[in-house]
mmCIF file of C-alpha atoms in Angstrom:
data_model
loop_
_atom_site.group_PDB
_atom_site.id
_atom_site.type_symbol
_atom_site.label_atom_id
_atom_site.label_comp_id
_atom_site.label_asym_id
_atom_site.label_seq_id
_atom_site.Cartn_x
_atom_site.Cartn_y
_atom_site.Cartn_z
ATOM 1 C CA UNK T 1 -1.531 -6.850 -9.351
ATOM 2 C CA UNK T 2 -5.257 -6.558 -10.905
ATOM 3 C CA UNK T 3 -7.836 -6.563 -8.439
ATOM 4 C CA UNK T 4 -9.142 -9.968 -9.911
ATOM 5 C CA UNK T 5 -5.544 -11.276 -9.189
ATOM 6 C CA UNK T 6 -5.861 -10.637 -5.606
ATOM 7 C CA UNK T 7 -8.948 -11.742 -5.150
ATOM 8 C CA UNK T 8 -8.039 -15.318 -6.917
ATOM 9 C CA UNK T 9 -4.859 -15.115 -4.509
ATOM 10 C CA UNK T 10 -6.712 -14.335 -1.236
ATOM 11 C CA UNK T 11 -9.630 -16.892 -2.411
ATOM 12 C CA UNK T 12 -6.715 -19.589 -2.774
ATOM 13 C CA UNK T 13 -5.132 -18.437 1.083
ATOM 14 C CA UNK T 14 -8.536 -18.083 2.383
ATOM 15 C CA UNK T 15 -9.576 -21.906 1.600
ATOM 16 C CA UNK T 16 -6.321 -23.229 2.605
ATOM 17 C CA UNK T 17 -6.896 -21.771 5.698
ATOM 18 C CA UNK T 18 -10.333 -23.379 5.846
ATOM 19 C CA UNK T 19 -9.298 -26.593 4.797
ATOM 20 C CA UNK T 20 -6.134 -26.929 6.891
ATOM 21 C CA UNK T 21 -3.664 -26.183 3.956
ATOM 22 C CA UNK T 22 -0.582 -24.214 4.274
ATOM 23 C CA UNK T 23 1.452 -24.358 0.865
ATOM 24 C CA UNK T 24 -0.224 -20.811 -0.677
ATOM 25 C CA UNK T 25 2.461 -17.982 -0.248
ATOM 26 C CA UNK T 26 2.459 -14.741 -0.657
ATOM 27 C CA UNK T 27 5.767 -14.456 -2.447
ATOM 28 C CA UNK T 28 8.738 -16.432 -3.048
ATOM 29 C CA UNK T 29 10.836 -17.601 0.212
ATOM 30 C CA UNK T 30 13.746 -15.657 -1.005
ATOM 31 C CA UNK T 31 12.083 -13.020 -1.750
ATOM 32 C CA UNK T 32 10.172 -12.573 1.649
ATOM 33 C CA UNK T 33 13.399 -13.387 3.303
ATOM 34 C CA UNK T 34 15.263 -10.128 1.814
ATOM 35 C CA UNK T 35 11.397 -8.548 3.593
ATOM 36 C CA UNK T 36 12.301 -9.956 6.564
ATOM 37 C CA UNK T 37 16.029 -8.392 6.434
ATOM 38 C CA UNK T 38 14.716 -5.136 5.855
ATOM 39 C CA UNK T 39 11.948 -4.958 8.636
ATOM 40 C CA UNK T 40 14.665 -6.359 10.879
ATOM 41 C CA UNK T 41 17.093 -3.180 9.823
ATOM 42 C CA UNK T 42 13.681 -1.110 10.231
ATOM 43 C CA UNK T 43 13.178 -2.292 13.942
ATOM 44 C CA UNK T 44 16.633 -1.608 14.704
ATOM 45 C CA UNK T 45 16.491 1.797 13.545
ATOM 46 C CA UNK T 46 13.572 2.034 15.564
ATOM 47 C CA UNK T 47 15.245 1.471 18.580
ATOM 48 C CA UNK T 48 18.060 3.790 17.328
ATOM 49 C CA UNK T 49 15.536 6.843 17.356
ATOM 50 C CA UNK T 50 14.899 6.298 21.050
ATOM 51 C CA UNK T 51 11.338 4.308 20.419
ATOM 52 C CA UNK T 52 10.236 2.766 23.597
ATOM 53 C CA UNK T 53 7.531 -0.225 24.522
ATOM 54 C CA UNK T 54 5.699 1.827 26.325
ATOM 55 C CA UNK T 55 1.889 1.685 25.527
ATOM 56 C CA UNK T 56 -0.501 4.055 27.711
ATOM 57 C CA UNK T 57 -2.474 2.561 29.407
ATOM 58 C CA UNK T 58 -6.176 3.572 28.563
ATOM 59 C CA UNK T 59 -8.665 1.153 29.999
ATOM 60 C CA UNK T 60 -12.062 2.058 32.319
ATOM 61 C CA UNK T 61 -14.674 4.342 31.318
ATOM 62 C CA UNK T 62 -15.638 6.468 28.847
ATOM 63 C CA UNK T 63 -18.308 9.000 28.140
ATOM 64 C CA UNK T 64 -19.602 8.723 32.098
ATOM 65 C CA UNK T 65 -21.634 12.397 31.261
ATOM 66 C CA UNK T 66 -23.872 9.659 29.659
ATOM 67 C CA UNK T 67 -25.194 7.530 32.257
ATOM 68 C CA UNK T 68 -28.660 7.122 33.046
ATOM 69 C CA UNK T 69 -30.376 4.983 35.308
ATOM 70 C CA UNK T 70 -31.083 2.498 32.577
ATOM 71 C CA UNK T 71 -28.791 2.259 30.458
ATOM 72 C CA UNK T 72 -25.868 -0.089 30.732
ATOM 73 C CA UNK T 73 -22.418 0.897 29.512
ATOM 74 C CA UNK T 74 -21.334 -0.676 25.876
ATOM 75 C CA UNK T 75 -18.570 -2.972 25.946
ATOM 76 C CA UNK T 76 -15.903 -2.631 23.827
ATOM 77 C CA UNK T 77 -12.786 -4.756 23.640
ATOM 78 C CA UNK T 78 -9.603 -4.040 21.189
ATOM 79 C CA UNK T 79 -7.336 -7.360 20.780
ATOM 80 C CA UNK T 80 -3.980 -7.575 17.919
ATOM 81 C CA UNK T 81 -0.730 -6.273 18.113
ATOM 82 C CA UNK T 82 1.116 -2.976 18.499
ATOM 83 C CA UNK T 83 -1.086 -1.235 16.176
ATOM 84 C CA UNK T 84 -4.148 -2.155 18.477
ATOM 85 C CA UNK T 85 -2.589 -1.659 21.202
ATOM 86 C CA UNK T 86 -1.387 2.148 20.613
ATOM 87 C CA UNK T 87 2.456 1.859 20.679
ATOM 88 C CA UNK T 88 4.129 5.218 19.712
ATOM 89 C CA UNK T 89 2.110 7.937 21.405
ATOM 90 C CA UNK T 90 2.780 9.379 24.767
ATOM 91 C CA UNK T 91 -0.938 9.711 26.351
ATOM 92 C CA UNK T 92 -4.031 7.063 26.416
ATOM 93 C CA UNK T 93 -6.558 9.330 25.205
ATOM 94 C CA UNK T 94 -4.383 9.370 21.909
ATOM 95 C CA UNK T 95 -4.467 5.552 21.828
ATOM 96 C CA UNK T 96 -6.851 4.509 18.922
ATOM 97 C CA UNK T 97 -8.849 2.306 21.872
ATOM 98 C CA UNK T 98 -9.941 5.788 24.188
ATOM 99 C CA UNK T 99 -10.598 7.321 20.818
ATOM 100 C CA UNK T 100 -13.271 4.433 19.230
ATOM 101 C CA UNK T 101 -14.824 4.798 23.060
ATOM 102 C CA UNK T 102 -14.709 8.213 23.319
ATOM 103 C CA UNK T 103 -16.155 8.195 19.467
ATOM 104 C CA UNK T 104 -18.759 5.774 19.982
ATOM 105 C CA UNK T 105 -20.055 6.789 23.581
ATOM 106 C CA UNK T 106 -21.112 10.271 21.575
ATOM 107 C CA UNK T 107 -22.382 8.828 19.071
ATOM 108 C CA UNK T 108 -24.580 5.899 20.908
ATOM 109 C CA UNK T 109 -24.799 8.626 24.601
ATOM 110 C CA UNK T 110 -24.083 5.913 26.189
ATOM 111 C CA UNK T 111 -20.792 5.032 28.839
ATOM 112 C CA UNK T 112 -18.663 3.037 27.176
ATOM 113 C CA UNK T 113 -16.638 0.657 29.205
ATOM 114 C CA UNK T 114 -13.039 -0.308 27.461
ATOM 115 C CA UNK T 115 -10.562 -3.222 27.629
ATOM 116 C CA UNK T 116 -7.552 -3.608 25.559
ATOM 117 C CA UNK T 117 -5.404 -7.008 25.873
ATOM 118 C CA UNK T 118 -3.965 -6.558 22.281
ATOM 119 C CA UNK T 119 0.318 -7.191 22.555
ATOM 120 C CA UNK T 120 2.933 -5.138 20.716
ATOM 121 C CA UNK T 121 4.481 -7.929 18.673
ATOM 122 C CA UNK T 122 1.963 -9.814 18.205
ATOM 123 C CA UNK T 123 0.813 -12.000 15.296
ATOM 124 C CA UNK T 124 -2.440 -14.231 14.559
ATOM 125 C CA UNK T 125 -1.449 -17.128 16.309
ATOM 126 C CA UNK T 126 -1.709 -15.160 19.296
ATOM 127 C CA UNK T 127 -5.469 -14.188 19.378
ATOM 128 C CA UNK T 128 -6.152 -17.660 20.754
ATOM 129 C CA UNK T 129 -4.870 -16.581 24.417
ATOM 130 C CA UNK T 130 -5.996 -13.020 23.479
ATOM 131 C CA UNK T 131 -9.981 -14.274 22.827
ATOM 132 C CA UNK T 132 -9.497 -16.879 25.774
ATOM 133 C CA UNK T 133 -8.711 -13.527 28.233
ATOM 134 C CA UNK T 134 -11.448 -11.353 26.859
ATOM 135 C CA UNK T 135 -14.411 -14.856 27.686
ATOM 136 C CA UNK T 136 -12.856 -16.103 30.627
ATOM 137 C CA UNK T 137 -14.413 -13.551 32.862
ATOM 138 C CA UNK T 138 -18.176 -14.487 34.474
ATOM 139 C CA UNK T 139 -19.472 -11.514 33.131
ATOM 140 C CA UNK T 140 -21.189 -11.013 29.668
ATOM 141 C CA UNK T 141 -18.835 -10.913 26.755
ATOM 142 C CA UNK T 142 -18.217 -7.618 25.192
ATOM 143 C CA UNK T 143 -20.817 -6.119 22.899
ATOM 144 C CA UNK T 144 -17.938 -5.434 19.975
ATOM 145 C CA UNK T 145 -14.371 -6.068 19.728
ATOM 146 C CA UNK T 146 -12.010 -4.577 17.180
ATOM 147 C CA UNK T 147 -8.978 -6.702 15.996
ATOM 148 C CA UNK T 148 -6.004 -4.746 14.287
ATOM 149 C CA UNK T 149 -3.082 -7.878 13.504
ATOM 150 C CA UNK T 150 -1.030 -8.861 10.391
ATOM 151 C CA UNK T 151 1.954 -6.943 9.741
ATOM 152 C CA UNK T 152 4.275 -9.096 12.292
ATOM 153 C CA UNK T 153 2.868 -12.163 10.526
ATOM 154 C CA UNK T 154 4.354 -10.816 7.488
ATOM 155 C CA UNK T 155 7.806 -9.575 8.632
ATOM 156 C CA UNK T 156 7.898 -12.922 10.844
ATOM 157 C CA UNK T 157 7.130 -15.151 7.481
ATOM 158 C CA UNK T 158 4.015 -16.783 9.534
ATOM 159 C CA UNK T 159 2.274 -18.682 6.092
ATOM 160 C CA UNK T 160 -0.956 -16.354 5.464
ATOM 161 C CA UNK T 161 -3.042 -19.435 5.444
ATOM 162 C CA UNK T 162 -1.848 -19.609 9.147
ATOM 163 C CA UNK T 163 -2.509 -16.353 9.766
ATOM 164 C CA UNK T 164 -6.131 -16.124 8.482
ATOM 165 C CA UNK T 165 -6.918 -19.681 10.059
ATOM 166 C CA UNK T 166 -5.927 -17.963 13.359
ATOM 167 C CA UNK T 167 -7.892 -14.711 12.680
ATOM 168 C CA UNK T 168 -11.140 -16.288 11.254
ATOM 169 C CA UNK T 169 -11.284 -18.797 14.675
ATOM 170 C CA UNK T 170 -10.815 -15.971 17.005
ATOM 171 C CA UNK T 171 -13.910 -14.485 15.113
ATOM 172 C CA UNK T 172 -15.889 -17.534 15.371
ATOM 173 C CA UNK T 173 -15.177 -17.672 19.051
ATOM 174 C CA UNK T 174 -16.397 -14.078 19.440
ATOM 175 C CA UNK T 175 -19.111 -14.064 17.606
ATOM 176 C CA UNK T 176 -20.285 -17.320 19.673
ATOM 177 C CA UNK T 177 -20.196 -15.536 22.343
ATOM 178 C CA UNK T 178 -22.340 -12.828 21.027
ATOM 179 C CA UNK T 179 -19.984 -10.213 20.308
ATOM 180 C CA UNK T 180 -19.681 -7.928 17.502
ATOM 181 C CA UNK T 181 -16.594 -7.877 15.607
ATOM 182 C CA UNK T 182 -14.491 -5.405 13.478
ATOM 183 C CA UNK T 183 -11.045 -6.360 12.112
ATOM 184 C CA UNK T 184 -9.034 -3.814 10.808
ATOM 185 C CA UNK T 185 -7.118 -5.817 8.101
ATOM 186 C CA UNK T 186 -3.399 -5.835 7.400
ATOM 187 C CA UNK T 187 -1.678 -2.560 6.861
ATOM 188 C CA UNK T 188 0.930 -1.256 4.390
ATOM 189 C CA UNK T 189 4.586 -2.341 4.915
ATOM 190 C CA UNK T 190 5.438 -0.262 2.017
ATOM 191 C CA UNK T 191 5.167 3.078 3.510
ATOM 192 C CA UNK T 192 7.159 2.347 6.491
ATOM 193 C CA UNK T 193 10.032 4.872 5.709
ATOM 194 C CA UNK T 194 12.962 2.596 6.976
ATOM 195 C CA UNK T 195 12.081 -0.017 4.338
ATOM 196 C CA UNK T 196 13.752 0.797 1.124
ATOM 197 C CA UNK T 197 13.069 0.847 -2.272
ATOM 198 C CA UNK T 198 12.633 -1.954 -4.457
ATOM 199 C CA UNK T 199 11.281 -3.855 -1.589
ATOM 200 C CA UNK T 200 8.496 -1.218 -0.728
ATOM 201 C CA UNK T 201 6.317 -2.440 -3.827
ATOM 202 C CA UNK T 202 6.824 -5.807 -2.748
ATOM 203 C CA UNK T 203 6.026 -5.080 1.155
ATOM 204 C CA UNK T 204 2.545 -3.178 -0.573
ATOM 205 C CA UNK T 205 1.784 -6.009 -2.388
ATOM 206 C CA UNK T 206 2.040 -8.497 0.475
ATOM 207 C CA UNK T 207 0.450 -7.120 2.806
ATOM 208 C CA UNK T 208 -2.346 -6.385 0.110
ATOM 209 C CA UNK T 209 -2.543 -9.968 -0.474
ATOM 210 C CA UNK T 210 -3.210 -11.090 3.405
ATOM 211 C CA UNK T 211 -5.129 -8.117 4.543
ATOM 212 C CA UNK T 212 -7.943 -9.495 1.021
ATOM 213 C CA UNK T 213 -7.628 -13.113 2.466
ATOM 214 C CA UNK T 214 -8.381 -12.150 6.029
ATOM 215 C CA UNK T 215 -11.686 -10.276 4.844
ATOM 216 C CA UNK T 216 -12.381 -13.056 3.401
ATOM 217 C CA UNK T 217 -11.859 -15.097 6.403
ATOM 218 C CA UNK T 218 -13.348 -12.459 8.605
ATOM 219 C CA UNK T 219 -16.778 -12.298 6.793
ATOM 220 C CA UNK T 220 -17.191 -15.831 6.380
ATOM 221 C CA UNK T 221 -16.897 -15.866 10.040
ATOM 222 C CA UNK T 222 -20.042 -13.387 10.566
ATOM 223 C CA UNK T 223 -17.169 -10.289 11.008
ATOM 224 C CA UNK T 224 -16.794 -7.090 9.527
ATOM 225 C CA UNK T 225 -13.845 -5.862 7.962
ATOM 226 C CA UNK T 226 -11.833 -2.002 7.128
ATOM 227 C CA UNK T 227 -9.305 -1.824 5.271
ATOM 228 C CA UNK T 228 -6.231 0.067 7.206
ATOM 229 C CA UNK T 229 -3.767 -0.726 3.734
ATOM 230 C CA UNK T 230 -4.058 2.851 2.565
ATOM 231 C CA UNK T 231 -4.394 4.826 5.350
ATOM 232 C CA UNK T 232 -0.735 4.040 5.906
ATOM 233 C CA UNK T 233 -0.448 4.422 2.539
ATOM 234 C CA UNK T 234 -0.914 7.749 0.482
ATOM 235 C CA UNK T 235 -1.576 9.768 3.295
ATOM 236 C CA UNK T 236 0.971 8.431 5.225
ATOM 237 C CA UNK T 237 3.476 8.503 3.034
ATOM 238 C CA UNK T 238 2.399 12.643 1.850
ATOM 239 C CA UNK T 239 2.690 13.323 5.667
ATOM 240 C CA UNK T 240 5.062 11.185 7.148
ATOM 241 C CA UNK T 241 6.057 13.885 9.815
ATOM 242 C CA UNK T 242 2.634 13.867 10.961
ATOM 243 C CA UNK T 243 1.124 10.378 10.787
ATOM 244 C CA UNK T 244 4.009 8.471 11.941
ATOM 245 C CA UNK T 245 5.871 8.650 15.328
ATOM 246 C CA UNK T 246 9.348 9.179 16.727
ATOM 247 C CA UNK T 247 10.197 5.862 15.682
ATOM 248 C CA UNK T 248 9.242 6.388 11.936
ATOM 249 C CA UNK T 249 7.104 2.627 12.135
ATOM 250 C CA UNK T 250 4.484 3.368 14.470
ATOM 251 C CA UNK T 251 1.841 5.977 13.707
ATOM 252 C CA UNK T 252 1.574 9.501 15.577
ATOM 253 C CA UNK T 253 -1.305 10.826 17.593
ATOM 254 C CA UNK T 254 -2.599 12.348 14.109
ATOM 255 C CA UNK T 255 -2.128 8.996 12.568
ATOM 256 C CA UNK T 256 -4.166 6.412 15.613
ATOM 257 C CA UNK T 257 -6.554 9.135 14.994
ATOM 258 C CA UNK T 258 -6.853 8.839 11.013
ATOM 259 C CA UNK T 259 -6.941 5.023 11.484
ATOM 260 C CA UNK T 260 -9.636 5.573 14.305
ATOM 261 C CA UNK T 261 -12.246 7.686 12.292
ATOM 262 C CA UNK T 262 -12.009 5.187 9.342
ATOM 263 C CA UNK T 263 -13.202 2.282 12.197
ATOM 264 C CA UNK T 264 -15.524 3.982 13.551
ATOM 265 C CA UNK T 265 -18.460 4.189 11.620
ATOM 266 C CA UNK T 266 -18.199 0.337 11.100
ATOM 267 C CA UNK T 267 -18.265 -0.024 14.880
ATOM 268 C CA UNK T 268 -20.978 2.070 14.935
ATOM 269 C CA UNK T 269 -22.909 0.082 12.270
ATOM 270 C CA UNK T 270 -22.083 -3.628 13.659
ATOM 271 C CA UNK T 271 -24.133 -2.170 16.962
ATOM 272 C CA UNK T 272 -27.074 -0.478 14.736
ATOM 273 C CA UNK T 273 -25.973 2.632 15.604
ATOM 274 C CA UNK T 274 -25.364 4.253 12.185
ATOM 275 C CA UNK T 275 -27.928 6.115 10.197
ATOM 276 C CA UNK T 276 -30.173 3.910 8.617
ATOM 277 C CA UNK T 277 -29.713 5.669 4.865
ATOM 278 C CA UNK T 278 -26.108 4.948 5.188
ATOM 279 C CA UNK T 279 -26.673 1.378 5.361
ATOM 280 C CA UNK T 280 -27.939 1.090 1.969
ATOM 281 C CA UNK T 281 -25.240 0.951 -1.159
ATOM 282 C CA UNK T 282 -24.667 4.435 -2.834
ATOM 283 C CA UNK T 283 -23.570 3.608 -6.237
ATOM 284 C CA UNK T 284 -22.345 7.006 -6.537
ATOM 285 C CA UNK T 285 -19.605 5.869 -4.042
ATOM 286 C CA UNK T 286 -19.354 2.807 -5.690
ATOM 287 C CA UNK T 287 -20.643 0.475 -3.188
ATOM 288 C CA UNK T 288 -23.029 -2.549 -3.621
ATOM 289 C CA UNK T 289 -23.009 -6.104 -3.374
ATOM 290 C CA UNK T 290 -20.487 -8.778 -4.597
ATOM 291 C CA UNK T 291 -18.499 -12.095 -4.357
ATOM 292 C CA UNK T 292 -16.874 -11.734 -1.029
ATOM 293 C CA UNK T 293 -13.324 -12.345 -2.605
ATOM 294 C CA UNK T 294 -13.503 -9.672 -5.304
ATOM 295 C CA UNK T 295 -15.071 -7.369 -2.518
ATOM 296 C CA UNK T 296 -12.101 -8.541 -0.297
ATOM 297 C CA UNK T 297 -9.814 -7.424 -3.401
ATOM 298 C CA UNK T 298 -11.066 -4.219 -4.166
ATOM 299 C CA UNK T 299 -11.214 -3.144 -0.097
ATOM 300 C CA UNK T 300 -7.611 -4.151 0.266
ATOM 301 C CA UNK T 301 -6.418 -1.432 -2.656
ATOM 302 C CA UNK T 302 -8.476 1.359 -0.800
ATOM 303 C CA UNK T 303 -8.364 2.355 2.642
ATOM 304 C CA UNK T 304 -11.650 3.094 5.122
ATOM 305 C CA UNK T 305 -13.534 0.402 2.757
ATOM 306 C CA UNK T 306 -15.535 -2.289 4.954
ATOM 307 C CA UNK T 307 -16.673 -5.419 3.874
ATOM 308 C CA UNK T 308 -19.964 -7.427 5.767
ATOM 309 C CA UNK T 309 -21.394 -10.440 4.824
ATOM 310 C CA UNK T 310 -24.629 -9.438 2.784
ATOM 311 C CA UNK T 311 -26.188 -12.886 0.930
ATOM 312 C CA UNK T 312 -25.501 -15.986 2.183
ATOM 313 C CA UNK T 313 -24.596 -17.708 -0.964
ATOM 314 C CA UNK T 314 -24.225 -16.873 -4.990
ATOM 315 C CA UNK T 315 -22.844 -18.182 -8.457
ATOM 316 C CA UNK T 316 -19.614 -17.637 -7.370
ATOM 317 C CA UNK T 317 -19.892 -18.424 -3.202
ATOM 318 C CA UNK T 318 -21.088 -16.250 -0.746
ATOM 319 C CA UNK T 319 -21.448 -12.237 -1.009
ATOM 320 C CA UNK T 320 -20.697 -9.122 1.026
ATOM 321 C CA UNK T 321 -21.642 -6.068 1.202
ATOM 322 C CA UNK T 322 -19.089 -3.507 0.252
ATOM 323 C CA UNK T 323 -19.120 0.047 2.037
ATOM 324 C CA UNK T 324 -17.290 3.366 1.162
ATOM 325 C CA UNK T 325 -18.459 4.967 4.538
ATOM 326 C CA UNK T 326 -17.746 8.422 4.456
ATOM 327 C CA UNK T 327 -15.275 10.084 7.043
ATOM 328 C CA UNK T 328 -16.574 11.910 10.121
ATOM 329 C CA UNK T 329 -15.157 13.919 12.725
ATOM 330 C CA UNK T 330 -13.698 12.177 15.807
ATOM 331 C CA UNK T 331 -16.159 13.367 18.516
ATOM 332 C CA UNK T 332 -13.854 14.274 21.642
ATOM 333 C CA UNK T 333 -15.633 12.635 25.068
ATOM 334 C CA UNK T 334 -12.917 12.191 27.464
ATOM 335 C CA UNK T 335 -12.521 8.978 29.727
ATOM 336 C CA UNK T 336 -14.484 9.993 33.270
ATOM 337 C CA UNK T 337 -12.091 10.847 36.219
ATOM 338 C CA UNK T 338 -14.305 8.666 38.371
ATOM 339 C CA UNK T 339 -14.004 5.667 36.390
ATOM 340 C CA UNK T 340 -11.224 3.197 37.550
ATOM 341 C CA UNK T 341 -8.310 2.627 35.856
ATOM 342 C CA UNK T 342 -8.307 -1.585 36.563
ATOM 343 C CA UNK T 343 -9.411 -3.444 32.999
ATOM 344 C CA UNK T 344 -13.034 -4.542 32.529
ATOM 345 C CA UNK T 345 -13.998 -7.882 33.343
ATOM 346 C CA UNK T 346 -15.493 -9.043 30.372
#
C-alpha cells in the first residue's frame, strides 16, 4: 500500500472515530478472522515456551543523585498494554518505563518519579479506567505520560474506529489535565515469528493502517506520536534472538531498550527538554511540515518517526510536524535504593 493509500485509509478511520462511525475496516472479516486464528496459535505457543505474566515491577524513583532543594521530581506515567507495561524481561530496570526515567532524569538532572498502570492484554477501550487511575489522585497530574496500545485491538478484531475513538479521548483527558503525552503507535504483527507466512504481509499492513489513524487521532488531540511499526520490524526480524524474548512475541531486554531510545527524545521534546536546533525540520532527514494524515502515513512505514501538531489548519485540514529524531544512547541512571517501591500518587 502507497503511502497516499494509507493516509486516505487512516483519514477515513480517523473521522469515523470522530464522528461516532464504526463501518471503516481494516481488512475483510474473513480475512482478519484467519489473523485472529494465527495470533491465537501464536499465544499458545507462547505459553508452550514457558512465557509467564509476570511484569517487574518498576515504580518509585529515579535519578535521586539529582535532587536539589528546588527542584521537584518530573512525573512520568506509562499507560497501554503488555508492551507498556514490560512483559517478557526478568528485571524492572529492563522494563521500557525505568529506562524512559532513568533516560530522561539524565537528560533533564532532575528525579524522576514513575508510575505504570498499563495491563498486559490490554486494548483501547481500556485507557478509560487506565486515565481515570492516573487523575483520581489529589495530587497534580503527571507532567508526561507515554501510551504504547494497539496490537490486542487488532488480534481481538476491536473496529479501528473504536480503537482510535478510545485512544484520542484518553488524550484529551490528559492533556486537560495538563499532561504531556507520547503514544507510541501500533506495532508490527508481521514480525512476530509464530505468525506465518502469507498472513505476515497482511498482519504489517494492518497494523500499519491503525498505528497512521491513531497519529492522526493522537495529534488532533494536542499528542505526540512515534512510530514503534518498524522497530519490530527490520531490526527485529534481522535479530530475532536478540530483540525478542523467551516467548518469541514479547521483546527482550535489547528490544524494550531499542523501543525506549526511539521514545525518548520525543519525551524529552514534549517537556522542552531537547536541543533547541533539533526542533527545527532538517530536510536532509527529510522532515518538515505536512497534512497530518499523509504525515501519519509516512511515520507509520518508518520506525522512531514522531508526528506533533505544527499549524492549526491548511488546504487539506490541519498539519503536523514530522520528525526523524536521531537515535541516542540510553543514559544508564539507576532507580535510587531510598526511593519506595509503592506507585506514585498522581
Amino acid at each position: 500500500m502507497t503511502s497516499m493509500s494509507r493516509a486516505r485509509v487512516a483519514r477515513r478511520i480517523a473521522a469515523g472515530a470522530a464522528y461516532g462511525g464504526g463501518g471503516v475496516g481494516l481488512a475483510g472479516a474473513a480475512v482478519v478472522g484467519l489473523l485472529l486464528a494465527e495470533a491465537t496459535m501464536a499465544r499458545r505457543q507462547v505459553l508452550a515456551n514457558g512465557s509467564s505474566p509476570y511484569v517487574p515491577r518498576a515504580d518509585g524513583l529515579y535519578g535521586g543523585g539529582y535532587a536539589t532543594p528546588a527542584g521537584e521530581p518530573l512525573r512520568l506515567t506509562l499507560l497501554g498494554d503488555s508492551t507498556a507495561a514490560g512483559q517478557g524481561v526478568r528485571r524492572a530496570g529492563q522494563t521500557p518505563g525505568a529506562l524512559l526515567a532513568s533516560g530522561l532524569a539524565a537528560v533533564a538532572e532532575r528525579p524522576v518519579i514513575l508510575r505504570n498502570v498499563a495491563v498486559p492484554g490490554a486494548m483501547s477501550d481500556d485507557l478509560d479506567r487506565q486515565v481515570a487511575l492516573v487523575l483520581s489522585g489529589p495530587g497534580p497530574a503527571p507532567d508526561v505520560c507515554v501510551i504504547m496500545v494497539g496490537a490486542n485491538d487488532v488480534t481481538n478484531r476491536m473496529p479501528p474506529t473504536r480503537s482510535v475513538r478510545h485512544l484520542a479521548r484518553a488524550v484529551r483527558r490528559l492533556r486537560t489535565a495538563g499532561a504531556e503525552v507520547v503514544v507510541g503507535t501500533c506495532p508490527d504483527l508481521g514480525t512476530i515469528e509464530p505468525v506465518q507466512q502469507p498472513l505476515r504481509w497482511l498482519a504489517r499492513r494492518v497494523s500499519r493502517q491503525l498505528a497512521a489513524a491513531q497519529t492522526i487521532g493522537v495529534v488532533e488531540q494536542g499528542g505526540r506520536t512515534v512510530s514503534l511499526g518498524d522497530l519490530l520490524g527490520p531490526e527485529f526480524a534481522a535479530n530475532p534472538r536478540e530483540l525478542f524474548g523467551p516467548d518469541s512475541y514479547h521483546p527482550s531486554a535489547e528490544g524494550y531498550a531499542t523501543a525506549s531510545m526511539a521514545v525518548l527524545p520525543t519525551v524529552c521534546a514534549a517537556l522542552g527538554l531537547w536541543p533547541a536546533e533539533e526542533e527545527r525540520p532538517d530536510i536532509s532527514r527529510r522532515e518538515g511540515f505536512l497534512p497530518v494524515a499523509r504525515a501519519a502515513a509516512e511515520a507509520a512505514a518508518e520506525a522512531g518517526t514522531e508526528v506533533a501538531a505544527a499549524m492549526p489548519t491548511g488546504p487539506r485540514g490541519p498539519w503536523a510536524l514530522l520528525k526523524r529524531r536521531r537515535r541516542r544512547r540510553m543514559p544508564e541512571v539507576e532507580p535510587d535504593p531510598h526511593s519506595p517501591e509503592a506507585p506514585t500518587r498522581a
